[in-house]
PDB file of C-alpha atoms in Angstrom:
ATOM      1  CA  MET B   5     -76.755 -33.448  27.394  1.00 63.00           C
ATOM      2  CA  ASP B   6     -74.060 -35.147  29.505  1.00 79.00           C
ATOM      3  CA  ARG B   7     -76.707 -37.535  30.900  1.00 87.00           C
ATOM      4  CA  TYR B   8     -77.745 -38.597  27.404  1.00 90.00           C
ATOM      5  CA  LEU B   9     -74.127 -39.160  26.413  1.00 90.00           C
ATOM      6  CA  GLN B  10     -73.533 -41.239  29.545  1.00 90.00           C
ATOM      7  CA  THR B  11     -76.589 -43.347  28.723  1.00 92.00           C
ATOM      8  CA  PHE B  12     -75.380 -43.889  25.156  1.00 90.00           C
ATOM      9  CA  VAL B  13     -71.861 -44.832  26.299  1.00 91.00           C
ATOM     10  CA  THR B  14     -73.271 -47.318  28.800  1.00 92.00           C
ATOM     11  CA  VAL B  15     -75.478 -48.971  26.158  1.00 91.00           C
ATOM     12  CA  VAL B  16     -72.464 -49.395  23.860  1.00 91.00           C
ATOM     13  CA  GLU B  17     -70.242 -50.783  26.615  1.00 89.00           C
ATOM     14  CA  LYS B  18     -72.884 -53.146  27.998  1.00 89.00           C
ATOM     15  CA  CYS B  19     -74.069 -54.173  24.487  1.00 89.00           C
ATOM     16  CA  SER B  20     -77.581 -54.172  25.909  1.00 88.00           C
ATOM     17  CA  PHE B  21     -80.358 -51.714  26.735  1.00 90.00           C
ATOM     18  CA  THR B  22     -81.434 -53.947  29.629  1.00 88.00           C
ATOM     19  CA  ARG B  23     -77.986 -54.112  31.240  1.00 89.00           C
ATOM     20  CA  ALA B  24     -77.463 -50.382  30.649  1.00 89.00           C
ATOM     21  CA  ALA B  25     -80.767 -49.657  32.407  1.00 89.00           C
ATOM     22  CA  GLU B  26     -79.681 -51.776  35.382  1.00 90.00           C
ATOM     23  CA  GLU B  27     -76.313 -50.018  35.535  1.00 88.00           C
ATOM     24  CA  LEU B  28     -77.893 -46.545  35.377  1.00 90.00           C
ATOM     25  CA  HIS B  29     -80.870 -47.385  37.617  1.00 90.00           C
ATOM     26  CA  LEU B  30     -83.301 -46.383  34.863  1.00 91.00           C
ATOM     27  CA  THR B  31     -86.129 -48.180  33.121  1.00 91.00           C
ATOM     28  CA  GLN B  32     -85.352 -49.758  29.774  1.00 90.00           C
ATOM     29  CA  SER B  33     -87.867 -47.457  28.087  1.00 90.00           C
ATOM     30  CA  ALA B  34     -86.102 -44.401  29.570  1.00 91.00           C
ATOM     31  CA  VAL B  35     -82.771 -45.610  28.176  1.00 90.00           C
ATOM     32  CA  SER B  36     -84.349 -46.147  24.749  1.00 90.00           C
ATOM     33  CA  ARG B  37     -85.882 -42.654  24.795  1.00 92.00           C
ATOM     34  CA  GLU B  38     -82.546 -41.024  25.602  1.00 91.00           C
ATOM     35  CA  VAL B  39     -80.783 -42.863  22.771  1.00 91.00           C
ATOM     36  CA  ASP B  40     -83.662 -41.942  20.431  1.00 91.00           C
ATOM     37  CA  THR B  41     -83.257 -38.296  21.469  1.00 92.00           C
ATOM     38  CA  LEU B  42     -79.560 -38.391  20.515  1.00 92.00           C
ATOM     39  CA  GLU B  43     -80.349 -40.012  17.166  1.00 90.00           C
ATOM     40  CA  LYS B  44     -82.897 -37.279  16.394  1.00 91.00           C
ATOM     41  CA  ARG B  45     -80.479 -34.549  17.480  1.00 91.00           C
ATOM     42  CA  PHE B  46     -77.666 -35.837  15.253  1.00 92.00           C
ATOM     43  CA  GLY B  47     -79.992 -36.924  12.468  1.00 93.00           C
ATOM     44  CA  VAL B  48     -78.391 -40.365  12.084  1.00 93.00           C
ATOM     45  CA  LYS B  49     -78.873 -43.863  13.406  1.00 91.00           C
ATOM     46  CA  LEU B  50     -76.448 -44.520  16.252  1.00 92.00           C
ATOM     47  CA  ILE B  51     -77.386 -48.023  17.394  1.00 91.00           C
ATOM     48  CA  ASP B  52     -78.268 -51.160  15.426  1.00 89.00           C
ATOM     49  CA  ARG B  53     -80.819 -53.164  17.380  1.00 83.00           C
ATOM     50  CA  THR B  54     -81.787 -56.803  16.801  1.00 76.00           C
ATOM     51  CA  ASN B  55     -83.159 -59.511  19.053  1.00 70.00           C
ATOM     52  CA  LYS B  56     -79.663 -60.952  19.435  1.00 72.00           C
ATOM     53  CA  PHE B  57     -77.345 -57.966  19.764  1.00 78.00           C
ATOM     54  CA  VAL B  58     -76.938 -54.220  20.160  1.00 86.00           C
ATOM     55  CA  GLN B  59     -73.993 -52.513  18.477  1.00 88.00           C
ATOM     56  CA  PRO B  60     -73.069 -48.990  17.383  1.00 91.00           C
ATOM     57  CA  THR B  61     -73.244 -47.905  13.765  1.00 92.00           C
ATOM     58  CA  LYS B  62     -70.248 -46.144  12.212  1.00 92.00           C
ATOM     59  CA  ALA B  63     -71.680 -42.825  13.415  1.00 92.00           C
ATOM     60  CA  GLY B  64     -72.307 -44.428  16.795  1.00 91.00           C
ATOM     61  CA  GLU B  65     -68.671 -45.501  17.084  1.00 91.00           C
ATOM     62  CA  ILE B  66     -67.545 -41.927  16.400  1.00 92.00           C
ATOM     63  CA  LEU B  67     -69.971 -40.545  18.970  1.00 91.00           C
ATOM     64  CA  TYR B  68     -68.924 -43.176  21.516  1.00 91.00           C
ATOM     65  CA  HIS B  69     -65.248 -42.172  21.432  1.00 89.00           C
ATOM     66  CA  GLN B  70     -66.054 -38.450  21.425  1.00 90.00           C
ATOM     67  CA  ALA B  71     -68.548 -38.901  24.262  1.00 89.00           C
ATOM     68  CA  LYS B  72     -65.967 -40.754  26.360  1.00 87.00           C
ATOM     69  CA  ASP B  73     -63.582 -37.818  25.989  1.00 84.00           C
ATOM     70  CA  ILE B  74     -66.313 -35.271  26.764  1.00 87.00           C
ATOM     71  CA  LEU B  75     -67.475 -37.114  29.891  1.00 84.00           C
ATOM     72  CA  THR B  76     -63.909 -37.563  31.127  1.00 79.00           C
ATOM     73  CA  GLN B  77     -63.117 -33.880  30.583  1.00 79.00           C
ATOM     74  CA  TYR B  78     -66.336 -32.912  32.360  1.00 82.00           C
ATOM     75  CA  GLU B  79     -65.520 -35.132  35.349  1.00 78.00           C
ATOM     76  CA  GLN B  80     -61.951 -33.846  35.581  1.00 73.00           C
ATOM     77  CA  THR B  81     -63.093 -30.209  35.309  1.00 77.00           C
ATOM     78  CA  HIS B  82     -65.665 -30.821  38.034  1.00 74.00           C
ATOM     79  CA  ARG B  83     -63.000 -32.293  40.304  1.00 69.00           C
ATOM     80  CA  ILE B  84     -60.532 -29.456  39.702  1.00 71.00           C
ATOM     81  CA  ILE B  85     -63.137 -26.789  40.488  1.00 75.00           C
ATOM     82  CA  ALA B  86     -64.426 -28.698  43.523  1.00 68.00           C
ATOM     83  CA  ASP B  87     -60.852 -28.916  44.829  1.00 65.00           C
ATOM     84  CA  LEU B  88     -60.717 -25.128  45.162  1.00 64.00           C
ATOM     85  CA  ALA B  89     -63.124 -25.200  48.080  1.00 64.00           C
ATOM     86  CA  ASN B  90     -63.335 -28.761  49.343  1.00 66.00           C
ATOM     87  CA  GLU B  91     -61.244 -31.375  51.082  1.00 71.00           C
ATOM     88  CA  ALA B  92     -59.683 -33.976  48.770  1.00 77.00           C
ATOM     89  CA  ALA B  93     -62.299 -36.642  48.102  1.00 79.00           C
ATOM     90  CA  GLY B  94     -63.836 -38.808  45.415  1.00 83.00           C
ATOM     91  CA  SER B  95     -62.588 -41.537  43.135  1.00 88.00           C
ATOM     92  CA  LEU B  96     -59.081 -42.014  41.760  1.00 93.00           C
ATOM     93  CA  SER B  97     -58.674 -44.604  39.008  1.00 95.00           C
ATOM     94  CA  ILE B  98     -55.265 -46.294  38.867  1.00 97.00           C
ATOM     95  CA  GLY B  99     -53.920 -48.706  36.280  1.00 97.00           C
ATOM     96  CA  SER B 100     -50.982 -50.687  37.636  1.00 96.00           C
ATOM     97  CA  GLY B 101     -48.576 -53.297  36.346  1.00 90.00           C
ATOM     98  CA  TYR B 102     -48.772 -56.764  37.842  1.00 89.00           C
ATOM     99  CA  THR B 103     -45.670 -56.647  40.035  1.00 90.00           C
ATOM    100  CA  PHE B 104     -46.393 -53.365  41.787  1.00 93.00           C
ATOM    101  CA  GLY B 105     -50.157 -53.790  41.599  1.00 93.00           C
ATOM    102  CA  GLU B 106     -50.299 -57.236  43.185  1.00 90.00           C
ATOM    103  CA  TYR B 107     -47.411 -57.080  45.649  1.00 91.00           C
ATOM    104  CA  LEU B 108     -46.880 -53.435  46.684  1.00 93.00           C
ATOM    105  CA  LEU B 109     -49.966 -51.408  45.798  1.00 94.00           C
ATOM    106  CA  PRO B 110     -52.392 -52.916  48.374  1.00 94.00           C
ATOM    107  CA  ARG B 111     -50.267 -51.778  51.336  1.00 93.00           C
ATOM    108  CA  THR B 112     -49.570 -48.461  49.625  1.00 95.00           C
ATOM    109  CA  ILE B 113     -53.302 -47.841  49.222  1.00 96.00           C
ATOM    110  CA  ALA B 114     -53.934 -48.824  52.851  1.00 96.00           C
ATOM    111  CA  ARG B 115     -51.428 -46.215  54.074  1.00 95.00           C
ATOM    112  CA  PHE B 116     -52.821 -43.608  51.678  1.00 95.00           C
ATOM    113  CA  LYS B 117     -56.410 -44.265  52.806  1.00 94.00           C
ATOM    114  CA  ALA B 118     -55.361 -43.881  56.438  1.00 93.00           C
ATOM    115  CA  SER B 119     -54.309 -40.312  55.633  1.00 90.00           C
ATOM    116  CA  TYR B 120     -57.068 -39.501  53.130  1.00 90.00           C
ATOM    117  CA  PRO B 121     -60.160 -41.572  53.999  1.00 92.00           C
ATOM    118  CA  LEU B 122     -62.499 -39.659  51.653  1.00 89.00           C
ATOM    119  CA  ILE B 123     -60.544 -40.704  48.551  1.00 92.00           C
ATOM    120  CA  THR B 124     -61.642 -43.973  46.936  1.00 92.00           C
ATOM    121  CA  PRO B 125     -59.016 -45.567  44.664  1.00 94.00           C
ATOM    122  CA  LYS B 126     -60.215 -47.863  41.884  1.00 94.00           C
ATOM    123  CA  ILE B 127     -57.505 -50.291  40.801  1.00 96.00           C
ATOM    124  CA  THR B 128     -57.125 -52.134  37.503  1.00 95.00           C
ATOM    125  CA  ILE B 129     -54.196 -54.525  36.978  1.00 94.00           C
ATOM    126  CA  MET B 130     -52.838 -54.787  33.425  1.00 91.00           C
ATOM    127  CA  ASN B 131     -49.546 -54.839  31.552  1.00 87.00           C
ATOM    128  CA  SER B 132     -47.531 -51.693  30.887  1.00 86.00           C
ATOM    129  CA  LYS B 133     -48.527 -51.379  27.230  1.00 86.00           C
ATOM    130  CA  ARG B 134     -52.229 -51.318  28.126  1.00 91.00           C
ATOM    131  CA  ILE B 135     -51.641 -48.887  30.984  1.00 94.00           C
ATOM    132  CA  VAL B 136     -50.072 -46.360  28.612  1.00 92.00           C
ATOM    133  CA  GLN B 137     -53.033 -46.717  26.247  1.00 91.00           C
ATOM    134  CA  GLN B 138     -55.549 -46.313  29.090  1.00 92.00           C
ATOM    135  CA  VAL B 139     -53.854 -43.158  30.407  1.00 93.00           C
ATOM    136  CA  LEU B 140     -53.634 -41.626  26.930  1.00 90.00           C
ATOM    137  CA  GLN B 141     -57.318 -42.416  26.344  1.00 87.00           C
ATOM    138  CA  ARG B 142     -58.250 -40.989  29.777  1.00 86.00           C
ATOM    139  CA  GLN B 143     -59.652 -44.340  30.904  1.00 89.00           C
ATOM    140  CA  VAL B 144     -57.585 -44.149  34.103  1.00 94.00           C
ATOM    141  CA  ASP B 145     -56.313 -41.098  35.995  1.00 93.00           C
ATOM    142  CA  LEU B 146     -52.787 -42.408  36.396  1.00 95.00           C
ATOM    143  CA  GLY B 147     -50.715 -45.472  35.679  1.00 96.00           C
ATOM    144  CA  ILE B 148     -47.949 -47.263  37.533  1.00 96.00           C
ATOM    145  CA  VAL B 149     -45.584 -48.966  35.113  1.00 93.00           C
ATOM    146  CA  GLU B 150     -42.476 -51.108  35.331  1.00 85.00           C
ATOM    147  CA  GLY B 151     -39.423 -50.410  33.214  1.00 77.00           C
ATOM    148  CA  HIS B 152     -38.406 -47.550  30.941  1.00 74.00           C
ATOM    149  CA  LEU B 153     -40.704 -45.484  28.751  1.00 74.00           C
ATOM    150  CA  GLN B 154     -40.976 -41.831  27.752  1.00 71.00           C
ATOM    151  CA  PRO B 155     -44.048 -41.128  25.594  1.00 73.00           C
ATOM    152  CA  ASP B 156     -44.296 -37.508  24.458  1.00 78.00           C
ATOM    153  CA  ASP B 157     -47.796 -36.951  25.857  1.00 87.00           C
ATOM    154  CA  LEU B 158     -47.103 -38.389  29.317  1.00 91.00           C
ATOM    155  CA  GLU B 159     -45.347 -37.137  32.417  1.00 92.00           C
ATOM    156  CA  VAL B 160     -43.239 -39.973  33.836  1.00 92.00           C
ATOM    157  CA  ARG B 161     -42.061 -39.928  37.478  1.00 92.00           C
ATOM    158  CA  PRO B 162     -39.807 -42.765  38.696  1.00 93.00           C
ATOM    159  CA  PHE B 163     -40.484 -43.310  42.408  1.00 94.00           C
ATOM    160  CA  ALA B 164     -38.892 -46.658  43.354  1.00 92.00           C
ATOM    161  CA  LYS B 165     -36.250 -49.171  42.248  1.00 91.00           C
ATOM    162  CA  ASP B 166     -36.916 -52.858  41.684  1.00 91.00           C
ATOM    163  CA  GLU B 167     -34.266 -55.590  41.513  1.00 93.00           C
ATOM    164  CA  MET B 168     -34.735 -58.529  39.158  1.00 95.00           C
ATOM    165  CA  THR B 169     -33.328 -61.988  39.861  1.00 96.00           C
ATOM    166  CA  VAL B 170     -33.273 -65.434  38.282  1.00 98.00           C
ATOM    167  CA  ILE B 171     -35.357 -68.078  40.068  1.00 98.00           C
ATOM    168  CA  VAL B 172     -34.966 -71.855  39.853  1.00 98.00           C
ATOM    169  CA  PRO B 173     -36.834 -74.728  41.556  1.00 97.00           C
ATOM    170  CA  ARG B 174     -35.423 -76.146  44.788  1.00 96.00           C
ATOM    171  CA  SER B 175     -34.634 -79.385  42.938  1.00 96.00           C
ATOM    172  CA  HIS B 176     -32.366 -77.538  40.472  1.00 96.00           C
ATOM    173  CA  HIS B 177     -28.629 -78.239  40.704  1.00 95.00           C
ATOM    174  CA  LEU B 178     -27.946 -74.535  41.404  1.00 96.00           C
ATOM    175  CA  ALA B 179     -30.228 -74.694  44.439  1.00 96.00           C
ATOM    176  CA  LEU B 180     -28.877 -78.033  45.658  1.00 95.00           C
ATOM    177  CA  SER B 181     -25.320 -76.663  45.383  1.00 95.00           C
ATOM    178  CA  HIS B 182     -26.326 -73.370  47.085  1.00 95.00           C
ATOM    179  CA  ILE B 183     -24.928 -71.397  44.133  1.00 95.00           C
ATOM    180  CA  GLU B 184     -25.987 -67.732  44.264  1.00 94.00           C
ATOM    181  CA  GLU B 185     -24.266 -66.318  41.151  1.00 96.00           C
ATOM    182  CA  VAL B 186     -24.017 -67.724  37.634  1.00 96.00           C
ATOM    183  CA  ASP B 187     -22.985 -66.733  34.095  1.00 96.00           C
ATOM    184  CA  ILE B 188     -26.065 -66.197  31.967  1.00 95.00           C
ATOM    185  CA  ASP B 189     -24.539 -68.360  29.204  1.00 95.00           C
ATOM    186  CA  ASP B 190     -24.813 -71.330  31.568  1.00 96.00           C
ATOM    187  CA  LEU B 191     -28.598 -70.889  31.615  1.00 96.00           C
ATOM    188  CA  MET B 192     -29.270 -70.828  27.885  1.00 96.00           C
ATOM    189  CA  ASP B 193     -30.125 -74.548  27.671  1.00 96.00           C
ATOM    190  CA  GLU B 194     -32.852 -74.080  30.287  1.00 97.00           C
ATOM    191  CA  THR B 195     -36.524 -73.491  29.527  1.00 97.00           C
ATOM    192  CA  TRP B 196     -37.262 -69.866  30.419  1.00 98.00           C
ATOM    193  CA  ILE B 197     -40.769 -69.086  31.667  1.00 98.00           C
ATOM    194  CA  LEU B 198     -41.465 -65.426  30.935  1.00 97.00           C
ATOM    195  CA  ARG B 199     -44.247 -62.844  30.980  1.00 92.00           C
ATOM    196  CA  GLU B 200     -45.991 -61.966  27.729  1.00 91.00           C
ATOM    197  CA  PRO B 201     -44.656 -59.271  25.338  1.00 90.00           C
ATOM    198  CA  GLY B 202     -46.005 -55.869  26.387  1.00 84.00           C
ATOM    199  CA  SER B 203     -45.383 -56.405  30.094  1.00 86.00           C
ATOM    200  CA  GLY B 204     -42.775 -54.338  31.924  1.00 84.00           C
ATOM    201  CA  THR B 205     -41.131 -57.471  33.293  1.00 90.00           C
ATOM    202  CA  ARG B 206     -40.742 -58.982  29.825  1.00 92.00           C
ATOM    203  CA  GLU B 207     -39.258 -55.721  28.530  1.00 90.00           C
ATOM    204  CA  VAL B 208     -36.510 -55.911  31.161  1.00 92.00           C
ATOM    205  CA  VAL B 209     -35.763 -59.589  30.492  1.00 95.00           C
ATOM    206  CA  ASP B 210     -35.580 -59.037  26.730  1.00 94.00           C
ATOM    207  CA  SER B 211     -33.254 -56.076  27.314  1.00 93.00           C
ATOM    208  CA  VAL B 212     -30.971 -58.240  29.480  1.00 94.00           C
ATOM    209  CA  PHE B 213     -30.866 -60.962  26.824  1.00 96.00           C
ATOM    210  CA  THR B 214     -30.046 -58.396  24.126  1.00 95.00           C
ATOM    211  CA  THR B 215     -27.361 -56.636  26.189  1.00 94.00           C
ATOM    212  CA  LEU B 216     -25.654 -59.916  27.119  1.00 95.00           C
ATOM    213  CA  ALA B 217     -26.142 -61.480  23.658  1.00 95.00           C
ATOM    214  CA  ALA B 218     -28.022 -64.326  25.320  1.00 95.00           C
ATOM    215  CA  HIS B 219     -30.309 -66.590  23.288  1.00 95.00           C
ATOM    216  CA  PRO B 220     -32.407 -69.082  25.270  1.00 95.00           C
ATOM    217  CA  LYS B 221     -33.203 -72.254  23.348  1.00 93.00           C
ATOM    218  CA  SER B 222     -36.691 -72.553  24.812  1.00 96.00           C
ATOM    219  CA  ILE B 223     -39.184 -69.941  26.066  1.00 97.00           C
ATOM    220  CA  MET B 224     -42.666 -70.380  27.536  1.00 97.00           C
ATOM    221  CA  GLU B 225     -44.953 -67.378  28.091  1.00 96.00           C
ATOM    222  CA  PHE B 226     -47.496 -66.911  30.877  1.00 94.00           C
ATOM    223  CA  GLY B 227     -49.701 -63.941  31.746  1.00 88.00           C
ATOM    224  CA  SER B 228     -48.983 -63.465  35.450  1.00 88.00           C
ATOM    225  CA  SER B 229     -46.136 -63.665  37.952  1.00 90.00           C
ATOM    226  CA  GLN B 230     -48.110 -66.061  40.146  1.00 92.00           C
ATOM    227  CA  ILE B 231     -48.400 -68.653  37.367  1.00 95.00           C
ATOM    228  CA  ILE B 232     -44.703 -68.231  36.591  1.00 96.00           C
ATOM    229  CA  LYS B 233     -43.740 -68.851  40.233  1.00 96.00           C
ATOM    230  CA  GLU B 234     -45.940 -71.948  40.425  1.00 96.00           C
ATOM    231  CA  SER B 235     -44.495 -73.247  37.145  1.00 97.00           C
ATOM    232  CA  VAL B 236     -40.895 -72.772  38.263  1.00 98.00           C
ATOM    233  CA  GLU B 237     -41.669 -74.395  41.604  1.00 96.00           C
ATOM    234  CA  ALA B 238     -43.174 -77.358  39.713  1.00 96.00           C
ATOM    235  CA  GLY B 239     -39.957 -77.762  37.720  1.00 96.00           C
ATOM    236  CA  LEU B 240     -41.169 -76.552  34.311  1.00 97.00           C
ATOM    237  CA  GLY B 241     -38.241 -74.178  33.916  1.00 97.00           C
ATOM    238  CA  ILE B 242     -36.546 -71.066  35.293  1.00 98.00           C
ATOM    239  CA  SER B 243     -37.423 -67.379  35.144  1.00 98.00           C
ATOM    240  CA  MET B 244     -36.279 -63.834  35.828  1.00 97.00           C
ATOM    241  CA  ILE B 245     -38.617 -61.961  38.122  1.00 95.00           C
ATOM    242  CA  SER B 246     -38.873 -59.119  40.638  1.00 94.00           C
ATOM    243  CA  LYS B 247     -37.521 -59.795  44.120  1.00 94.00           C
ATOM    244  CA  TRP B 248     -40.737 -58.277  45.516  1.00 92.00           C
ATOM    245  CA  VAL B 249     -42.686 -61.142  43.965  1.00 93.00           C
ATOM    246  CA  ILE B 250     -40.759 -63.997  45.581  1.00 95.00           C
ATOM    247  CA  GLN B 251     -40.197 -62.845  49.170  1.00 92.00           C
ATOM    248  CA  LYS B 252     -42.492 -65.485  50.683  1.00 93.00           C
ATOM    249  CA  GLU B 253     -41.188 -68.229  48.396  1.00 95.00           C
ATOM    250  CA  LEU B 254     -37.598 -67.462  49.415  1.00 93.00           C
ATOM    251  CA  GLN B 255     -38.548 -67.262  53.087  1.00 93.00           C
ATOM    252  CA  TYR B 256     -40.176 -70.716  52.981  1.00 94.00           C
ATOM    253  CA  GLU B 257     -37.484 -72.112  50.651  1.00 94.00           C
ATOM    254  CA  LEU B 258     -39.898 -72.931  47.843  1.00 96.00           C
ATOM    255  CA  LEU B 259     -37.662 -71.303  45.217  1.00 97.00           C
ATOM    256  CA  HIS B 260     -33.962 -70.468  44.890  1.00 97.00           C
ATOM    257  CA  SER B 261     -32.706 -67.060  43.739  1.00 97.00           C
ATOM    258  CA  VAL B 262     -29.595 -66.658  41.564  1.00 97.00           C
ATOM    259  CA  ARG B 263     -27.847 -63.445  40.460  1.00 96.00           C
ATOM    260  CA  ILE B 264     -26.361 -62.981  36.988  1.00 96.00           C
ATOM    261  CA  LYS B 265     -22.601 -62.724  37.479  1.00 94.00           C
ATOM    262  CA  GLY B 266     -21.302 -59.184  37.036  1.00 92.00           C
ATOM    263  CA  HIS B 267     -24.724 -57.612  36.537  1.00 93.00           C
ATOM    264  CA  LEU B 268     -27.140 -55.977  38.974  1.00 93.00           C
ATOM    265  CA  ILE B 269     -30.440 -55.956  37.102  1.00 93.00           C
ATOM    266  CA  THR B 270     -32.789 -53.173  38.191  1.00 92.00           C
ATOM    267  CA  ARG B 271     -35.713 -51.234  36.788  1.00 91.00           C
ATOM    268  CA  ASP B 272     -37.843 -48.282  37.837  1.00 91.00           C
ATOM    269  CA  PHE B 273     -41.376 -48.237  39.092  1.00 93.00           C
ATOM    270  CA  SER B 274     -42.835 -45.023  37.618  1.00 94.00           C
ATOM    271  CA  SER B 275     -46.106 -43.133  37.756  1.00 95.00           C
ATOM    272  CA  ILE B 276     -47.467 -41.832  34.461  1.00 95.00           C
ATOM    273  CA  VAL B 277     -50.097 -39.137  33.921  1.00 94.00           C
ATOM    274  CA  LEU B 278     -51.160 -36.988  31.008  1.00 91.00           C
ATOM    275  CA  LYS B 279     -49.200 -33.771  30.637  1.00 88.00           C
ATOM    276  CA  SER B 280     -51.660 -31.085  31.655  1.00 76.00           C
ATOM    277  CA  GLN B 281     -51.726 -27.539  32.926  1.00 59.00           C
ATOM    278  CA  PHE B 282     -54.401 -28.476  35.471  1.00 69.00           C
ATOM    279  CA  ARG B 283     -54.335 -31.335  37.966  1.00 77.00           C
ATOM    280  CA  TRP B 284     -56.859 -31.974  40.684  1.00 81.00           C
ATOM    281  CA  LYS B 285     -55.914 -32.263  44.330  1.00 85.00           C
ATOM    282  CA  THR B 286     -56.622 -35.974  44.718  1.00 89.00           C
ATOM    283  CA  LEU B 287     -54.264 -36.921  41.894  1.00 91.00           C
ATOM    284  CA  ASP B 288     -51.488 -34.630  43.122  1.00 90.00           C
ATOM    285  CA  LEU B 289     -51.799 -36.019  46.644  1.00 92.00           C
ATOM    286  CA  PHE B 290     -51.337 -39.593  45.448  1.00 95.00           C
ATOM    287  CA  LEU B 291     -48.423 -38.715  43.153  1.00 95.00           C
ATOM    288  CA  ASN B 292     -46.649 -36.930  46.000  1.00 93.00           C
ATOM    289  CA  PHE B 293     -47.452 -39.817  48.346  1.00 94.00           C
ATOM    290  CA  LEU B 294     -45.783 -42.274  45.952  1.00 95.00           C
ATOM    291  CA  SER B 295     -42.706 -40.062  45.625  1.00 92.00           C
ATOM    292  CA  ALA B 296     -42.316 -39.799  49.410  1.00 92.00           C
ATOM    293  CA  ALA B 297     -43.002 -43.473  50.199  1.00 89.00           C
ATOM    294  CA  ASN B 298     -40.197 -45.836  51.202  1.00 85.00           C
ATOM    295  CA  PHE B 299     -40.230 -49.028  49.145  1.00 81.00           C
ATOM    296  CA  ALA B 300     -36.813 -50.278  50.238  1.00 67.00           C
TER     297      ALA B 300
END
């Protein structure tokens, strides 16, 4: 039955019998037969088929979400039982925030793979809000988020500190005057270039503004740290960003870093997993590896 459910899930996600067949290395007729078998077993139509599209019916949507949970539980149970006798191996799906995922995770994975070559991490980069959703829905095995959160259904483990700093272009008067500390009120007439709501970085910046009763007159929003750095460098505005993100830009004097006077702005990098009585070896190994790693 798990094979039929996997076929159905793939058809829904690919929105096509042809693409599902390619993904599963089956013939299109075999995929159709397996979906037909499910429809006969449940006694309802699960898929609407036309020449232009394939989409689940209401019953199909219910089965899709239930099937995803069943397949995930099956895979996790298989891994836990296999761990009892075997060396740690297999896939490990990780959802990571942009800062850690793009600037720290690649080297972390390289060191982890050197110790555990049979484990294959699969990385997806997304904002913190989506990571929480993906972990809760069992779409990823663990998440790495930036900032503070404590959902009831998740186990949160802070494993590293991150310092945030204001960045300005090299043509800015603060850079030209070599000023390294400034009152935040003196920056409120600037255009602030920030991450989108839902990101861990934006959560920290909004918290700083609220705590210091700061109200920028102009805000622009972009979806990645790289675009923000390029925009600040081009003179579009200023930003507040992780020091990990701007190491090369500071080294080559492409940007100038400024501290907020009287305030050290930090946040946690944390791993998040579902609270569970059982945890397979591969996941535990990576969680312990993160906790022991030195990110100073």
